[in-house]
CSV table of C-alpha atoms and ligand atoms in Angstrom, one decimal:
chain,number,residue,atom,x,y,z
A,24,MET,CA,127.2,34.3,149.3
A,25,THR,CA,130.9,35.2,148.9
A,26,ASP,CA,132.9,34.8,152.1
A,27,HIS,CA,134.9,38.0,152.0
A,28,LEU,CA,133.6,41.1,150.3
A,29,ARG,CA,136.7,42.6,148.7
A,30,LEU,CA,137.4,46.4,148.7
A,31,GLY,CA,139.1,47.8,145.7
A,32,VAL,CA,140.3,51.4,146.4
A,33,ASN,CA,140.3,53.7,143.4
A,34,ILE,CA,143.1,56.2,143.7
A,35,ASP,CA,142.3,58.4,140.6
A,36,HIS,CA,141.7,61.5,142.7
A,37,VAL,CA,145.0,61.4,144.5
A,38,ALA,CA,146.3,62.1,141.0
A,39,THR,CA,143.6,64.9,140.5
A,40,ILE,CA,145.2,66.8,143.5
A,41,ARG,CA,148.7,66.1,142.2
A,42,ASN,CA,147.9,67.3,138.7
A,43,ALA,CA,146.3,70.5,140.0
A,44,ARG,CA,149.8,71.8,140.5
A,45,GLY,CA,151.9,69.6,138.3
A,46,THR,CA,154.0,68.4,141.2
A,47,ARG,CA,155.1,64.8,142.0
A,48,TYR,CA,153.1,64.8,145.2
A,49,PRO,CA,150.7,63.4,146.4
A,50,ASP,CA,152.0,60.2,144.9
A,51,PRO,CA,149.2,57.8,143.8
A,52,VAL,CA,151.5,54.8,144.3
A,53,ARG,CA,152.2,55.9,147.9
A,54,ALA,CA,148.4,56.2,148.4
A,55,ALA,CA,147.9,52.7,147.0
A,56,LEU,CA,150.4,51.2,149.4
A,57,ALA,CA,148.8,53.1,152.3
A,58,ALA,CA,145.3,51.8,151.2
A,59,GLN,CA,146.8,48.3,151.1
A,60,ALA,CA,148.1,48.7,154.7
A,61,ALA,CA,144.7,49.9,155.7
A,62,GLY,CA,143.0,46.7,154.4
A,63,ALA,CA,142.3,47.3,150.7
A,64,ASP,CA,142.1,44.0,148.8
A,65,GLY,CA,143.0,45.7,145.5
A,66,ILE,CA,143.7,49.0,143.8
A,67,THR,CA,141.8,50.5,140.9
A,68,ALA,CA,143.0,53.2,138.6
A,69,HIS,CA,141.4,54.7,135.5
A,70,LEU,CA,143.7,55.8,132.8
A,71,ARG,CA,141.5,58.2,130.9
A,72,GLU,CA,142.1,59.2,127.3
A,73,ASP,CA,142.7,62.8,128.4
A,74,ARG,CA,144.9,61.8,131.3
A,75,ARG,CA,143.1,64.3,133.6
A,76,HIS,CA,144.3,62.3,136.6
A,77,ILE,CA,146.1,59.0,136.4
A,78,THR,CA,149.0,59.0,133.9
A,79,ASP,CA,150.8,56.3,131.9
A,80,GLU,CA,153.7,56.5,134.4
A,81,ASP,CA,151.2,55.9,137.3
A,82,ILE,CA,149.9,52.7,135.5
A,83,ALA,CA,153.5,51.5,134.9
A,84,ARG,CA,154.4,52.0,138.6
A,85,LEU,CA,151.2,50.5,139.9
A,86,SER,CA,151.7,47.5,137.7
A,87,ALA,CA,155.2,47.0,139.0
A,88,GLU,CA,155.0,48.0,142.7
A,89,LEU,CA,151.8,46.7,144.1
A,90,ASP,CA,151.6,43.5,146.2
A,91,ILE,CA,147.8,43.3,145.9
A,92,PRO,CA,145.7,43.0,142.7
A,93,PHE,CA,145.7,46.0,140.4
A,94,ASN,CA,142.5,46.6,138.4
A,95,PHE,CA,143.2,48.8,135.4
A,96,GLU,CA,140.1,50.7,134.2
A,97,MET,CA,140.2,51.7,130.6
A,98,ALA,CA,138.1,52.6,127.6
A,99,ALA,CA,137.8,49.9,124.9
A,100,THR,CA,140.3,51.5,122.5
A,101,GLU,CA,143.3,50.2,120.7
A,102,GLU,CA,145.5,52.7,122.6
A,103,MET,CA,144.4,51.4,126.0
A,104,LEU,CA,144.5,47.8,124.9
A,105,ALA,CA,148.2,48.2,123.9
A,106,ILE,CA,148.9,49.7,127.4
A,107,ALA,CA,147.1,46.8,129.1
A,108,LEU,CA,148.9,44.2,127.1
A,109,ARG,CA,152.2,45.9,127.9
A,110,HIS,CA,151.7,45.8,131.7
A,111,ARG,CA,149.4,42.8,132.0
A,112,PRO,CA,147.6,43.9,135.2
A,113,HIS,CA,145.7,41.4,137.4
A,114,ALA,CA,142.4,42.8,136.1
A,115,VAL,CA,141.1,45.1,133.4
A,116,CYS,CA,137.7,46.8,133.7
A,117,LEU,CA,136.3,48.1,130.4
A,118,VAL,CA,134.4,51.4,131.0
A,119,PRO,CA,132.6,53.9,128.8
A,120,GLU,CA,134.3,57.2,128.3
A,121,ARG,CA,133.4,60.6,126.9
A,122,ARG,CA,135.9,63.4,127.0
A,123,GLU,CA,133.4,66.0,128.1
A,124,GLU,CA,132.0,63.9,131.0
A,125,ARG,CA,133.0,65.0,134.6
A,126,THR,CA,132.9,61.3,135.7
A,127,THR,CA,131.7,58.0,134.3
A,128,GLU,CA,128.0,58.7,133.5
A,129,GLY,CA,126.7,55.3,132.5
A,130,GLY,CA,127.6,51.7,131.9
A,131,LEU,CA,129.4,50.2,128.9
A,132,ASP,CA,126.9,49.1,126.2
A,133,ALA,CA,128.3,45.6,126.0
A,134,ALA,CA,125.3,44.5,124.0
A,135,GLY,CA,125.6,47.1,121.4
A,136,LEU,CA,129.4,46.9,121.2
A,137,HIS,CA,129.7,43.1,121.0
A,138,ASN,CA,131.7,42.9,117.8
A,139,HIS,CA,134.1,45.7,118.9
A,140,LEU,CA,134.6,44.2,122.4
A,141,ALA,CA,134.9,40.5,121.6
A,142,PRO,CA,138.4,40.4,120.0
A,143,MET,CA,139.6,42.9,122.7
A,144,ILE,CA,138.4,40.7,125.5
A,145,ASP,CA,139.9,37.6,123.9
A,146,ARG,CA,143.3,39.3,123.7
A,147,LEU,CA,143.1,40.5,127.3
A,148,ARG,CA,142.1,37.0,128.4
A,149,GLU,CA,145.0,35.5,126.5
A,150,ALA,CA,147.3,37.9,128.3
A,151,GLY,CA,146.1,36.6,131.6
A,152,CYS,CA,144.1,39.7,132.6
A,153,ARG,CA,140.7,39.1,134.4
A,154,VAL,CA,138.3,41.1,132.3
A,155,SER,CA,135.4,43.0,133.9
A,156,LEU,CA,132.7,45.0,132.1
A,157,PHE,CA,131.4,48.2,133.9
A,158,ILE,CA,127.7,47.9,133.0
A,159,GLU,CA,124.3,49.1,134.1
A,160,ALA,CA,122.2,46.6,136.1
A,161,ASP,CA,120.3,45.5,133.0
A,162,PRO,CA,119.6,41.9,131.9
A,163,ARG,CA,120.6,42.7,128.3
A,164,GLN,CA,124.0,43.7,129.5
A,165,ILE,CA,124.4,40.6,131.7
A,166,GLU,CA,123.4,38.5,128.7
A,167,ALA,CA,126.0,40.4,126.5
A,168,ALA,CA,128.7,39.7,129.2
A,169,LEU,CA,127.8,36.0,129.0
A,170,ARG,CA,128.1,36.0,125.2
A,171,LEU,CA,131.4,37.8,125.5
A,172,ARG,CA,132.7,35.3,128.1
A,173,ALA,CA,133.6,38.1,130.5
A,174,PRO,CA,134.2,36.5,134.0
A,175,VAL,CA,133.2,39.6,135.9
A,176,VAL,CA,130.8,42.5,135.6
A,177,GLU,CA,130.9,45.6,137.7
A,178,LEU,CA,127.4,47.0,138.3
A,179,HIS,CA,127.2,50.8,138.1
A,180,THR,CA,125.9,52.1,141.4
A,181,GLY,CA,125.9,55.8,140.3
A,182,ARG,CA,122.1,56.2,139.9
A,183,TYR,CA,121.5,54.2,143.1
A,184,CYS,CA,123.7,56.9,144.9
A,185,GLU,CA,122.0,59.8,143.2
A,186,VAL,CA,118.3,59.0,144.0
A,187,GLU,CA,116.5,58.7,147.3
A,188,GLY,CA,113.4,57.1,148.8
A,189,THR,CA,111.4,54.7,146.6
A,190,GLU,CA,113.7,55.4,143.6
A,191,ARG,CA,116.7,54.3,145.6
A,192,THR,CA,114.8,51.2,146.8
A,193,ALA,CA,114.0,50.4,143.1
A,194,GLU,CA,117.6,50.9,142.1
A,195,LEU,CA,118.8,48.6,144.9
A,196,ARG,CA,116.4,45.9,143.8
A,197,ARG,CA,117.6,46.2,140.2
A,198,ILE,CA,121.2,45.9,141.3
A,199,ALA,CA,120.4,42.9,143.6
A,200,ASP,CA,118.5,41.1,140.9
A,201,MET,CA,121.3,41.6,138.3
A,202,ALA,CA,123.9,40.5,140.8
A,203,ALA,CA,121.9,37.3,141.3
A,204,LEU,CA,121.4,36.8,137.5
A,205,ALA,CA,125.2,37.3,136.9
A,206,ALA,CA,126.1,34.8,139.7
A,207,LYS,CA,123.6,32.3,138.4
A,208,ASN,CA,125.3,32.4,135.0
A,209,GLY,CA,128.8,32.0,136.5
A,210,ILE,CA,129.8,35.7,136.2
A,211,GLU,CA,131.3,37.3,139.3
A,212,PRO,CA,129.4,40.5,140.2
A,213,HIS,CA,131.2,43.6,141.5
A,214,ALA,CA,129.7,47.1,142.1
A,215,GLY,CA,131.0,50.6,142.2
A,216,HIS,CA,130.7,54.3,141.6
A,217,GLY,CA,129.6,57.0,144.0
A,218,LEU,CA,129.6,54.7,147.1
A,219,THR,CA,130.0,56.4,150.5
A,220,TYR,CA,129.8,55.3,154.2
A,221,ASP,CA,126.1,56.4,154.1
A,222,ASN,CA,125.0,54.4,151.1
A,223,VAL,CA,127.4,51.4,150.9
A,224,GLY,CA,125.5,49.2,153.4
A,225,PRO,CA,122.6,47.9,151.3
A,226,ILE,CA,125.0,47.2,148.3
A,227,ALA,CA,127.5,45.4,150.6
A,228,ALA,CA,124.7,43.3,151.9
A,229,ILE,CA,123.9,41.8,148.5
A,230,PRO,CA,125.3,38.3,149.0
A,231,GLN,CA,126.5,37.6,145.4
A,232,ILE,CA,128.6,40.7,145.1
A,233,ALA,CA,132.3,39.8,145.6
A,234,GLU,CA,134.0,43.2,145.3
A,235,LEU,CA,133.3,46.9,145.7
A,236,ASN,CA,135.4,49.6,144.0
A,237,ILE,CA,135.3,52.8,145.8
A,238,GLY,CA,137.5,55.9,145.4
A,239,HIS,CA,136.3,59.5,145.1
A,240,PHE,CA,134.6,59.5,148.5
A,241,LEU,CA,137.5,57.8,150.3
A,242,ILE,CA,140.0,60.3,149.0
A,243,GLY,CA,137.7,63.1,150.1
A,244,GLU,CA,137.3,61.6,153.6
A,245,ALA,CA,141.1,61.2,153.8
A,246,ILE,CA,141.4,65.0,154.0
A,247,PHE,CA,139.7,64.8,157.4
A,248,LEU,CA,140.5,61.3,158.7
A,249,GLY,CA,143.7,60.4,156.9
A,250,LEU,CA,143.8,57.8,154.2
A,251,HIS,CA,144.4,54.8,156.5
A,252,GLU,CA,141.4,55.6,158.7
A,253,SER,CA,139.2,56.5,155.7
A,254,VAL,CA,139.8,53.1,154.1
A,255,ALA,CA,139.7,51.2,157.4
A,256,GLU,CA,136.3,52.8,158.2
A,257,MET,CA,134.9,51.7,154.8
A,258,ARG,CA,136.2,48.2,155.5
A,259,ARG,CA,134.3,48.2,158.9
A,260,GLN,CA,131.2,49.5,157.2
A,261,MET,CA,131.3,46.8,154.6
A,262,ASP,CA,132.0,44.0,157.2
A,263,ALA,CA,129.1,45.3,159.4
A,264,ALA,CA,126.7,45.2,156.4
A,265,ARG,CA,127.8,41.8,155.4
A,266,GLY,CA,127.3,40.5,158.9
B,9,DXP,C1,134.1,53.5,136.2
B,9,DXP,C2,134.0,54.4,137.4
B,9,DXP,O1,132.9,54.5,138.0
B,9,DXP,C3,135.2,55.0,138.1
B,9,DXP,O2,136.1,54.0,138.5
B,9,DXP,C4,135.8,55.9,137.1
B,9,DXP,O3,137.2,56.0,137.4
B,9,DXP,C5,135.2,57.2,137.2
B,9,DXP,O4,136.0,58.2,136.5
B,9,DXP,P1,136.7,59.3,137.4
B,9,DXP,O5,137.6,58.7,138.4
B,9,DXP,O6,137.4,60.1,136.3
B,9,DXP,O7,135.5,60.1,138.1
B,10,LIG,N1,134.5,51.6,139.3
B,10,LIG,C1,134.2,52.4,140.4
B,10,LIG,C2,135.4,53.0,141.0
B,10,LIG,O1,136.5,52.5,140.7
B,10,LIG,C3,135.3,54.1,142.0
B,10,LIG,O2,134.3,54.9,141.7
B,10,LIG,P1,134.1,56.2,142.7
B,10,LIG,O3,134.0,55.6,144.1
B,10,LIG,O4,135.4,57.0,142.5
B,10,LIG,O5,132.9,56.9,142.2
């Protein structure tokens, strides 16, 4: 069991609001600093190929101005690799990306993309970035992460969040089993996507999971609670679930 379950706050959708009008506010870096003050252990941002929310300038500023670890989410492309090598963030999480998707719809096929990913992961590792693979809770993907020598996997909790009843119980079991398999093989398991106050508890209670990355829900709640309280409440929910 990990002592402290870390909270990574994803600030993508602060940039969504900003980009809706093309202004310089709300500032994602200001949001990151506010989340840090509220108890976030790290900040996550996803520079998408279409720059629909986070921009290259946001990545540069986050890399330069944060006091807590910055987790740069990116597709496994040469363009994004060059940006990561330029800024050398604490962590890089490789995620699948399709332009037409509304949000990340599935996990990275690390097994099928081994030959494409291997040299990219090696270069990120040599640059000192902690590499994470955003994957489905699937033993084939855990085995692929092991072959790729990725130190971290982030288990996609999207389907767990979407289903209910016995389907959710089955998804939770799948995630718990893969977290245990990853940890048994020396890979640090994280989890994220779609987590809210209502569904985070069982995921936070999985003892091997070391970090949760949560964003969309927290930015939405910030409209009603303010960002500090939105993040602080998630921190409380996670701590209560971990016991
Ligand atoms: C990988 C993941 O689940 C999210 O961190 C990702 O950023 C989702 O993309 P959007 O933020 O564009 O929804
Ligand atoms: N990798 C998951 C993440 O960073 C945040 O996902 P979400 O909470 O915005 O769905």
